[in-house]
Amino acid sequence: MATSQRTVFFGRFVSTPTPDAYLIQHGAILVDRNDGHGVIAKCVWDDSLDAEQLDKVCARLGVEVEDIRLVKCNENGFFFPGFIDTHIHASQYPNSGIFGKSTLLDWLTTYTFPLEASLKADPEVVATNGNTVNGTNREDVEQVVKKQKTDPLARARLVYDKVISRTLSYGTTTASYFATLDVEATNLLADLAFMKGQRAYIGRVCMDHPETCPEYYRDEGPDETVQKAVANIEYCQQVDPSGELVAPIVTPRFAPSLHFESLCRLGKLAQERDLRVQTHISENVGEVAWVKELFPECESYTAVYEKSGLLGSKTILAHGIHLDDTELDMIRSRGSKISHCPSSNSALGSGFCQVRRLLEKGIDVGLGTDVSGGYSCSTLDAVRQACLVSRQLGYVKGGDKKWNIGVAEGLWLGTVGGASCVGMAGKLGGFEKGMIFDVQEIELGVAGSQNSGPVDIFGWEKLEDRVDKWVWNGDDRNVSRVWVGGRLVHERK
Ligand code: GUN
Ligand code: FE
């Protein structure tokens, strides 16, 4: 029935439309899901509005009381825009926190490729390796082995189901996912994201270079790479023909993993079909040297992507730590985006991403958890780490505070910055008429959470202080409800 699709969200709304301060507003937002997208139809900001006088609120919004559902924010919290994770490997979720002392290239071969390769319909893999689903308890594993008899993709289903649920529980309303080489399992990720209602870009990982990829985990060559990429793209477009909730993203893993011909054909494919692209760039010094060796005809890492047609305005480049000025200018002129992955950069010892320099160049920057180079799928944690790492960078740069990312700026990167990266600038990341209602409800002082104790003991804290405390001490226990396009997709148990 049409009437049930109109919701009034009432209470306190916090957002970061600019990087330097919180915007705190009190009032009501009307979301009409009849449009199919959950767009904000109207906002009324007025401190004197009272939800007890619902007829007055509705009059201001221009709707009838009987026509709406009311969602009131909890007294001890606020609505905040949903987080946008611009770089996460759904397939690596079981390895979160497992990286030992490795750095990028040995981490890939030791931990990452074997896990990714196992997420496919292959009974052999389960028979020999079924009990080693890292990070999953035995009961789950036994269930999977049992289910695998009737559902060949049970392993992938378990992992993808969990990563979507978990990221939603941390307030991630949009995620740009790398899956694996396997088309069927990657298609399943698209199905699950659509069913669970998370906004998601789904990438079938492409890698086919026999000298750089293991034999057990690579395509045969450019033809297979492109054909399988197309199969996944077309599947995702069937899952959500509007492309608003779930959409494909062309995903060459990184330059070293592909023949130059494959990179070029994937670039052409993205251009011809006007698709998003995601890959890695300049994350690790050994990787940069490798690219130089593998592509001697290209003057830089960025030039490899530029020459292959992958450097467009819908391209998200993860990491971007060791880029020179010429490369940054090239990225800026093409309008490509950079996903800053601070937890991963620290965990794998990759280096400092100079976020301030990127922003000063005019490049759009968002945050990525980069699970499982990053140990946590929480974007709030990525916000925190972006702030901390920026201070260490400032120290290395001689103590200049200009490098510091403030807390509001960290949140801005995780919402507004992310929206720019995924081509949703002005549509996601804030509370304005015409924007999509992708929102998390934050509750402070939740019993049992880290920040249950230090909540305004003396009564002198401003709301801004409490938002800061949420960022430094908060976790999923503070996320009470999550909506994507106005649809409730997570509720804390
Ligand atoms: N470079 C190539 N593949 C990967 C990956 O899976 N994670 C990270 N962090 N970097 C990569
Ligand atoms: Fe990554």
Coordinates of C-alpha atoms and ligand atoms in Angstrom, one line a residue:
M1 CA 0.0 0.0 0.0
A2 CA 1.4 3.3 -1.0
T3 CA 0.9 5.0 2.4
S4 CA 3.2 2.7 4.3
Q5 CA 6.0 3.8 2.1
R6 CA 6.2 7.3 3.6
T7 CA 8.3 7.6 6.7
V8 CA 9.1 10.6 8.8
F9 CA 12.5 10.4 10.6
F10 CA 12.5 12.6 13.6
G11 CA 15.3 13.8 16.0
R12 CA 18.9 14.9 15.8
F13 CA 20.9 14.6 12.6
V14 CA 24.7 14.9 12.6
S15 CA 26.6 15.1 9.3
T16 CA 29.8 16.5 7.8
P17 CA 29.0 18.3 4.6
T18 CA 32.4 20.0 4.9
P19 CA 35.6 18.6 6.4
D20 CA 36.1 21.1 9.1
A21 CA 33.0 20.8 11.4
Y22 CA 30.0 18.8 12.3
L23 CA 26.6 20.0 11.1
I24 CA 24.1 19.3 13.9
Q25 CA 20.4 19.7 13.0
H26 CA 17.2 18.9 14.8
G27 CA 14.0 18.3 13.0
A28 CA 12.2 15.9 10.6
I29 CA 12.9 14.3 7.3
L30 CA 10.3 12.9 5.0
V31 CA 11.4 9.9 2.9
D32 CA 9.1 8.6 0.3
R33 CA 9.9 5.1 -0.9
N34 CA 7.3 5.1 -3.5
D35 CA 9.9 6.6 -5.9
G36 CA 11.8 3.2 -5.5
H37 CA 15.0 4.9 -4.4
G38 CA 14.3 6.2 -0.9
V39 CA 15.1 9.8 -1.7
I40 CA 14.7 12.6 0.9
A41 CA 11.5 14.5 -0.2
K42 CA 11.7 17.2 2.4
C43 CA 13.6 18.4 5.5
V44 CA 12.3 20.7 8.2
W45 CA 15.0 22.0 10.7
D46 CA 13.5 23.5 13.8
D47 CA 14.7 23.0 17.4
S48 CA 11.2 23.6 18.7
L49 CA 9.7 20.7 16.8
D50 CA 8.3 18.0 19.1
A51 CA 7.5 14.5 18.0
E52 CA 4.7 14.4 20.5
Q53 CA 2.9 17.0 18.4
L54 CA 3.0 14.9 15.3
D55 CA 0.2 16.7 13.5
K56 CA 2.4 19.9 13.6
V57 CA 5.4 18.0 12.3
C58 CA 3.3 16.6 9.5
A59 CA 1.8 19.9 8.7
R60 CA 5.3 21.4 8.2
L61 CA 6.2 18.5 6.0
G62 CA 3.0 18.8 4.0
V63 CA 1.8 15.2 4.8
E64 CA -1.2 13.7 6.6
V65 CA -0.5 12.0 9.9
E66 CA -2.4 8.9 8.8
D67 CA -0.2 8.6 5.7
I68 CA 3.1 8.2 7.5
R69 CA 5.2 6.0 9.7
L70 CA 7.2 7.8 12.4
V71 CA 10.8 6.7 13.2
K72 CA 12.1 8.6 16.2
C73 CA 15.8 8.8 16.9
N74 CA 16.8 7.5 20.3
E75 CA 17.2 10.3 22.9
N76 CA 20.8 9.5 23.5
G77 CA 22.1 9.6 20.0
F78 CA 21.7 10.9 16.5
F79 CA 21.2 9.9 12.9
F80 CA 24.4 9.9 10.8
P81 CA 24.9 9.3 7.1
G82 CA 25.8 5.6 6.3
F83 CA 29.4 4.9 5.8
I84 CA 30.8 4.2 2.3
D85 CA 33.6 1.6 2.2
T86 CA 35.3 2.4 -1.1
H87 CA 37.6 -0.7 -1.0
I88 CA 36.9 -4.0 0.6
H89 CA 37.6 -7.6 -0.4
A90 CA 34.5 -9.5 0.5
S91 CA 36.3 -12.8 -0.2
Q92 CA 39.1 -12.0 2.3
Y93 CA 36.7 -11.5 5.2
P94 CA 37.6 -14.8 7.0
N95 CA 41.2 -13.7 7.1
S96 CA 40.5 -10.4 9.0
G97 CA 43.4 -10.0 11.4
I98 CA 45.6 -12.7 9.9
F99 CA 48.7 -11.2 8.3
G100 CA 51.6 -12.0 10.7
K101 CA 54.7 -10.1 9.7
S102 CA 54.0 -10.2 6.0
T103 CA 54.1 -7.3 3.6
L104 CA 52.0 -7.0 0.4
L105 CA 53.6 -9.5 -2.0
D106 CA 54.2 -12.4 0.4
W107 CA 50.9 -11.7 2.1
L108 CA 49.1 -12.2 -1.2
T109 CA 50.7 -15.6 -1.8
T110 CA 50.7 -16.8 1.8
Y111 CA 47.3 -15.9 3.0
T112 CA 45.2 -14.3 0.3
F113 CA 45.3 -16.3 -2.9
P114 CA 44.6 -19.7 -1.2
L115 CA 41.6 -18.3 0.6
E116 CA 40.1 -16.6 -2.5
A117 CA 40.7 -19.7 -4.6
S118 CA 38.7 -21.8 -2.2
L119 CA 35.5 -19.9 -2.5
K120 CA 34.1 -21.7 -5.5
A121 CA 32.0 -24.7 -6.4
D122 CA 34.7 -27.3 -6.0
P123 CA 33.9 -30.3 -3.8
E124 CA 37.6 -31.2 -3.8
V125 CA 38.5 -28.0 -2.0
V126 CA 36.0 -28.7 0.7
A127 CA 37.1 -32.3 1.1
T128 CA 40.8 -31.3 1.6
N129 CA 40.5 -27.9 3.0
G130 CA 37.0 -27.6 4.4
N131 CA 38.0 -27.4 8.1
T132 CA 40.3 -24.5 7.6
V133 CA 37.9 -21.7 6.9
N134 CA 39.8 -19.2 9.0
G135 CA 37.9 -17.2 11.5
T136 CA 34.8 -19.4 11.3
N137 CA 33.8 -21.7 14.1
R138 CA 33.7 -25.4 13.7
E139 CA 29.9 -25.7 13.8
D140 CA 29.7 -23.3 10.8
V141 CA 32.3 -25.2 8.9
E142 CA 30.5 -28.5 9.5
Q143 CA 27.3 -26.9 8.3
V144 CA 29.1 -25.8 5.2
V145 CA 30.5 -29.2 4.5
K146 CA 27.1 -30.7 4.9
K147 CA 25.4 -28.0 2.8
Q148 CA 28.0 -28.2 0.1
K149 CA 26.3 -31.4 -1.0
T150 CA 23.2 -29.6 -2.0
D151 CA 24.7 -26.1 -2.4
P152 CA 28.0 -26.2 -4.2
L153 CA 28.6 -22.5 -3.3
A154 CA 28.0 -23.0 0.5
R155 CA 31.5 -21.7 1.4
A156 CA 31.2 -18.6 -0.6
R157 CA 27.6 -18.1 0.6
L158 CA 28.8 -18.3 4.2
V159 CA 31.6 -15.8 3.8
Y160 CA 29.6 -13.3 1.7
D161 CA 26.5 -13.6 3.9
K162 CA 28.7 -12.7 6.9
V163 CA 30.6 -9.9 5.4
I164 CA 27.5 -8.1 4.3
S165 CA 25.7 -8.6 7.6
R166 CA 28.8 -7.5 9.5
T167 CA 29.5 -4.4 7.4
L168 CA 25.8 -3.4 7.7
S169 CA 26.1 -3.8 11.5
Y170 CA 28.9 -1.3 11.4
G171 CA 26.9 1.2 9.5
T172 CA 28.3 0.6 6.0
T173 CA 25.5 1.3 3.6
T174 CA 27.6 1.3 0.5
A175 CA 30.5 -1.0 -0.3
S176 CA 32.7 -1.4 -3.3
Y177 CA 33.6 -5.1 -3.2
F178 CA 36.3 -7.2 -4.8
A179 CA 35.1 -10.9 -4.9
T180 CA 37.2 -13.6 -6.6
L181 CA 38.0 -15.0 -10.0
D182 CA 35.0 -17.3 -9.8
V183 CA 32.0 -16.0 -11.7
E184 CA 29.3 -18.0 -10.0
A185 CA 30.5 -17.1 -6.5
T186 CA 30.9 -13.4 -7.5
N187 CA 27.4 -13.5 -8.9
L188 CA 26.2 -14.9 -5.6
L189 CA 27.7 -11.9 -3.8
A190 CA 25.6 -9.6 -6.0
D191 CA 22.4 -11.7 -5.2
L192 CA 23.1 -11.5 -1.4
A193 CA 23.9 -7.8 -1.4
F194 CA 20.6 -7.1 -3.3
M195 CA 18.6 -9.4 -1.0
K196 CA 20.1 -7.9 2.2
G197 CA 19.6 -4.4 0.8
Q198 CA 23.2 -3.1 0.9
R199 CA 24.3 -0.7 -1.9
A200 CA 27.1 -2.6 -3.4
Y201 CA 29.5 -2.5 -6.4
I202 CA 30.5 -6.1 -7.3
G203 CA 33.8 -6.9 -8.9
R204 CA 34.8 -10.2 -10.4
V205 CA 38.6 -10.1 -9.8
C206 CA 40.7 -10.4 -13.0
M207 CA 44.2 -11.9 -13.1
D208 CA 45.8 -13.9 -15.8
H209 CA 49.6 -13.4 -15.9
P210 CA 51.4 -16.7 -15.7
E211 CA 54.6 -15.2 -14.4
T212 CA 52.9 -13.3 -11.5
C213 CA 49.9 -15.3 -10.6
P214 CA 49.8 -18.9 -9.2
E215 CA 48.7 -21.6 -11.5
Y216 CA 45.8 -22.6 -9.3
Y217 CA 44.4 -19.0 -9.3
R218 CA 44.4 -17.3 -12.7
D219 CA 42.5 -17.1 -15.9
E220 CA 44.1 -18.7 -19.0
G221 CA 44.6 -15.4 -20.8
P222 CA 43.0 -12.2 -22.0
D223 CA 40.1 -14.0 -23.7
E224 CA 39.0 -15.8 -20.6
T225 CA 39.5 -12.7 -18.5
V226 CA 37.3 -10.6 -20.6
Q227 CA 34.7 -13.2 -21.2
K228 CA 34.3 -13.9 -17.5
A229 CA 34.3 -10.2 -16.6
V230 CA 31.4 -9.7 -19.0
A231 CA 29.5 -12.7 -17.6
N232 CA 29.6 -11.2 -14.2
I233 CA 28.8 -7.7 -15.4
E234 CA 25.7 -8.9 -17.2
Y235 CA 24.6 -10.9 -14.3
C236 CA 24.9 -8.0 -11.9
Q237 CA 22.9 -5.9 -14.4
Q238 CA 20.1 -8.5 -14.3
V239 CA 20.1 -8.6 -10.5
D240 CA 19.4 -4.8 -10.4
P241 CA 18.6 -3.4 -13.9
S242 CA 18.4 0.1 -12.4
G243 CA 22.0 -0.2 -11.1
E244 CA 21.0 2.0 -8.2
L245 CA 21.5 -0.6 -5.4
V246 CA 23.7 -3.3 -7.0
A247 CA 26.0 -2.6 -10.0
P248 CA 29.0 -4.2 -11.5
I249 CA 32.5 -2.8 -11.3
V250 CA 35.4 -3.8 -13.6
T251 CA 38.1 -5.2 -11.3
P252 CA 41.6 -5.8 -12.7
R253 CA 43.4 -6.9 -9.5
F254 CA 46.4 -4.7 -10.1
A255 CA 48.8 -4.1 -13.0
P256 CA 51.2 -6.9 -12.2
S257 CA 48.5 -9.6 -12.3
L258 CA 47.4 -9.0 -15.9
H259 CA 48.8 -9.1 -19.4
F260 CA 48.9 -5.6 -20.9
E261 CA 46.4 -6.8 -23.5
S262 CA 43.9 -7.8 -20.8
L263 CA 44.3 -4.4 -19.1
C264 CA 43.6 -2.7 -22.4
R265 CA 40.6 -4.9 -23.2
L266 CA 39.1 -4.3 -19.7
G267 CA 39.7 -0.5 -20.1
K268 CA 37.8 -0.7 -23.4
L269 CA 35.0 -2.7 -21.9
A270 CA 34.6 -0.2 -19.0
Q271 CA 34.5 2.7 -21.5
E272 CA 32.1 1.1 -23.9
R273 CA 29.7 0.1 -21.2
D274 CA 30.2 3.2 -19.0
L275 CA 31.1 1.1 -16.0
R276 CA 32.9 1.8 -12.7
V277 CA 36.5 0.4 -12.4
Q278 CA 38.5 -0.5 -9.3
T279 CA 42.0 -1.6 -8.8
H280 CA 45.1 -1.1 -6.7
I281 CA 47.9 1.4 -7.3
S282 CA 51.3 2.2 -5.8
E283 CA 50.7 0.5 -2.4
N284 CA 54.1 -1.0 -1.7
V285 CA 57.6 -0.1 -2.9
G286 CA 58.4 -3.7 -4.1
E287 CA 55.1 -3.6 -6.1
V288 CA 56.1 -0.3 -7.7
A289 CA 59.5 -1.7 -8.7
W290 CA 57.8 -4.8 -10.1
V291 CA 55.5 -2.7 -12.3
K292 CA 58.5 -0.9 -13.7
E293 CA 60.1 -4.2 -14.6
L294 CA 56.9 -5.7 -16.1
F295 CA 55.9 -2.6 -18.1
P296 CA 59.2 -1.0 -19.2
E297 CA 57.4 0.9 -21.9
C298 CA 55.3 2.9 -19.4
E299 CA 56.9 5.8 -17.5
S300 CA 55.0 5.1 -14.3
Y301 CA 52.5 2.9 -12.5
T302 CA 49.8 5.4 -13.2
A303 CA 50.8 5.4 -16.9
V304 CA 50.1 1.7 -17.1
Y305 CA 46.5 2.4 -16.3
E306 CA 46.3 5.5 -18.4
K307 CA 47.7 3.7 -21.5
S308 CA 45.2 0.9 -21.0
G309 CA 42.2 3.1 -20.8
L310 CA 41.5 2.3 -17.1
L311 CA 42.0 5.7 -15.7
G312 CA 38.6 7.3 -16.0
S313 CA 36.3 9.4 -13.8
K314 CA 34.6 6.2 -12.5
T315 CA 37.9 4.6 -11.4
I316 CA 38.7 4.0 -7.8
L317 CA 42.4 3.5 -7.1
A318 CA 43.2 1.9 -3.8
H319 CA 46.2 3.1 -1.7
G320 CA 48.1 5.5 -3.9
I321 CA 50.9 5.8 -1.4
H322 CA 54.0 6.2 -3.5
L323 CA 52.8 8.3 -6.4
D324 CA 54.8 11.2 -7.7
D325 CA 53.5 14.6 -8.8
T326 CA 53.2 13.7 -12.4
E327 CA 51.1 10.7 -11.6
L328 CA 48.9 12.7 -9.2
D329 CA 48.4 15.3 -12.0
M330 CA 47.4 12.5 -14.4
I331 CA 45.0 11.1 -11.9
R332 CA 43.5 14.5 -11.2
S333 CA 43.1 15.3 -14.9
R334 CA 41.3 12.0 -15.5
G335 CA 39.1 12.5 -12.5
S336 CA 40.0 9.2 -11.0
K337 CA 39.5 8.7 -7.2
I338 CA 41.8 7.4 -4.5
S339 CA 40.6 5.0 -1.7
H340 CA 42.7 5.7 1.4
C341 CA 43.1 2.4 3.4
P342 CA 44.9 3.4 6.6
S343 CA 44.5 0.2 8.6
S344 CA 45.8 -1.9 5.7
N345 CA 48.7 0.5 5.1
S346 CA 49.8 0.1 8.7
A347 CA 49.1 -3.6 9.0
L348 CA 51.1 -4.5 5.9
G349 CA 53.7 -1.8 6.5
S350 CA 53.0 -0.2 3.1
G351 CA 53.7 3.4 4.0
F352 CA 52.0 6.7 4.6
C353 CA 49.3 7.9 2.2
Q354 CA 49.6 11.7 2.0
V355 CA 46.0 12.4 2.1
R356 CA 46.4 16.2 2.4
R357 CA 48.6 16.2 -0.7
L358 CA 45.9 14.3 -2.6
L359 CA 43.2 16.7 -1.5
E360 CA 45.3 19.8 -2.3
K361 CA 45.8 18.4 -5.8
G362 CA 42.0 18.3 -6.1
I363 CA 41.7 14.5 -6.1
D364 CA 38.6 12.9 -4.6
V365 CA 39.5 10.7 -1.6
G366 CA 37.4 8.2 0.3
L367 CA 38.1 5.5 2.9
G368 CA 38.6 1.8 2.4
T369 CA 38.8 -0.9 5.1
D370 CA 40.7 -3.1 2.6
V371 CA 39.7 -6.2 4.4
S372 CA 41.9 -8.3 4.9
G373 CA 45.0 -6.2 4.3
G374 CA 43.0 -4.2 6.8
Y375 CA 42.1 -6.1 9.9
S376 CA 38.6 -4.7 10.4
C377 CA 35.6 -4.2 8.2
S378 CA 34.5 -1.2 10.3
T379 CA 34.7 2.1 8.4
L380 CA 34.5 3.9 11.8
D381 CA 37.8 2.2 12.5
A382 CA 39.1 3.4 9.2
V383 CA 38.1 6.9 10.2
R384 CA 40.0 6.5 13.4
Q385 CA 43.1 5.1 11.7
A386 CA 43.0 7.8 9.1
C387 CA 43.2 10.4 11.9
L388 CA 46.0 8.5 13.8
V389 CA 48.1 7.8 10.7
S390 CA 47.9 11.4 9.6
R391 CA 49.5 12.5 12.9
Q392 CA 52.4 10.0 12.5
L393 CA 52.8 11.3 9.0
G394 CA 52.9 14.9 10.4
Y395 CA 55.7 13.8 12.8
V396 CA 57.7 12.2 10.0
K397 CA 57.2 15.4 8.0
G398 CA 58.9 17.5 10.7
G399 CA 55.9 18.2 13.0
D400 CA 53.7 20.2 10.5
K401 CA 50.1 20.0 11.7
K402 CA 48.8 20.6 8.2
W403 CA 48.9 16.8 7.6
N404 CA 46.6 16.1 10.5
I405 CA 43.1 14.8 9.6
G406 CA 40.6 16.0 12.2
V407 CA 37.8 13.8 13.4
A408 CA 35.1 15.6 11.4
E409 CA 37.4 15.4 8.3
G410 CA 37.8 11.6 8.9
L411 CA 34.0 11.3 9.0
W412 CA 33.7 13.5 5.9
L413 CA 36.1 11.1 4.1
G414 CA 34.1 8.1 5.2
T415 CA 30.8 9.6 3.9
V416 CA 31.0 12.6 1.5
G417 CA 34.5 11.6 0.2
G418 CA 33.3 8.0 -0.4
A419 CA 30.2 9.3 -2.2
S420 CA 32.5 11.2 -4.7
C421 CA 34.6 8.0 -5.2
V422 CA 31.6 5.9 -6.1
G423 CA 30.1 8.5 -8.4
M424 CA 27.3 9.4 -6.0
A425 CA 28.4 12.9 -5.0
G426 CA 25.4 14.9 -3.9
K427 CA 23.3 11.8 -3.7
L428 CA 24.9 10.1 -0.6
G429 CA 26.6 11.3 2.5
G430 CA 24.2 13.9 3.9
F431 CA 20.8 15.1 4.8
E432 CA 19.5 17.3 2.0
K433 CA 16.4 17.2 -0.1
G434 CA 17.0 15.0 -3.1
M435 CA 19.7 12.9 -1.4
I436 CA 19.1 9.1 -0.8
F437 CA 18.3 8.1 2.7
D438 CA 21.3 5.8 3.5
V439 CA 21.6 6.3 7.3
Q440 CA 22.7 4.8 10.5
E441 CA 21.2 5.6 13.9
I442 CA 23.9 6.0 16.5
E443 CA 23.2 5.5 20.2
L444 CA 25.7 6.7 22.7
G445 CA 26.4 5.2 26.2
V446 CA 25.1 1.7 25.2
A447 CA 25.6 -0.7 28.1
G448 CA 28.5 -3.0 27.5
S449 CA 30.1 -0.9 24.8
Q450 CA 33.5 0.7 25.3
N451 CA 31.9 4.1 25.6
S452 CA 29.2 3.1 28.0
G453 CA 31.1 4.6 30.9
P454 CA 32.6 7.9 29.9
V455 CA 29.5 9.6 28.8
D456 CA 29.3 13.1 30.1
I457 CA 29.9 12.1 33.8
F458 CA 30.1 15.8 34.8
G459 CA 27.5 17.1 32.4
W460 CA 29.8 19.6 30.6
E461 CA 30.2 17.9 27.3
K462 CA 28.9 19.5 24.1
L463 CA 27.4 17.2 21.5
E464 CA 30.5 17.7 19.4
D465 CA 32.6 16.1 22.2
R466 CA 30.3 13.2 22.3
V467 CA 30.5 12.7 18.5
D468 CA 34.3 12.7 19.0
K469 CA 34.0 10.1 21.7
W470 CA 31.9 7.9 19.5
V471 CA 34.6 8.0 16.8
W472 CA 37.4 7.1 19.2
N473 CA 35.5 4.5 21.3
G474 CA 32.5 3.4 19.3
D475 CA 31.8 0.1 17.5
D476 CA 28.8 -1.8 16.2
R477 CA 27.1 -1.7 19.6
N478 CA 26.5 2.0 19.0
V479 CA 24.7 1.3 15.7
S480 CA 21.1 0.6 16.6
R481 CA 19.5 0.7 13.1
V482 CA 20.6 1.1 9.5
W483 CA 18.6 2.1 6.4
V484 CA 19.5 2.0 2.8
G485 CA 17.2 3.9 0.5
G486 CA 14.9 4.4 3.4
R487 CA 14.6 0.6 3.9
L488 CA 15.5 -0.8 7.3
V489 CA 18.4 -3.3 6.6
H490 CA 19.9 -3.8 10.0
E491 CA 18.7 -3.6 13.6
R492 CA 20.9 -4.3 16.6
K493 CA 19.8 -7.4 18.5
Ligands
GUN1 N1 47.2 -5.7 -4.4 C1 46.8 -6.7 -5.2 N2 45.9 -7.5 -4.6 C2 45.7 -6.9 -3.4 C3 44.8 -7.3 -2.3 O1 44.1 -8.2 -2.3 N3 44.9 -6.4 -1.2 C4 45.7 -5.4 -1.2 N4 45.7 -4.6 -0.1 N5 46.5 -5.0 -2.2 C5 46.5 -5.8 -3.3
FE2 FE 42.9 -4.2 -1.5

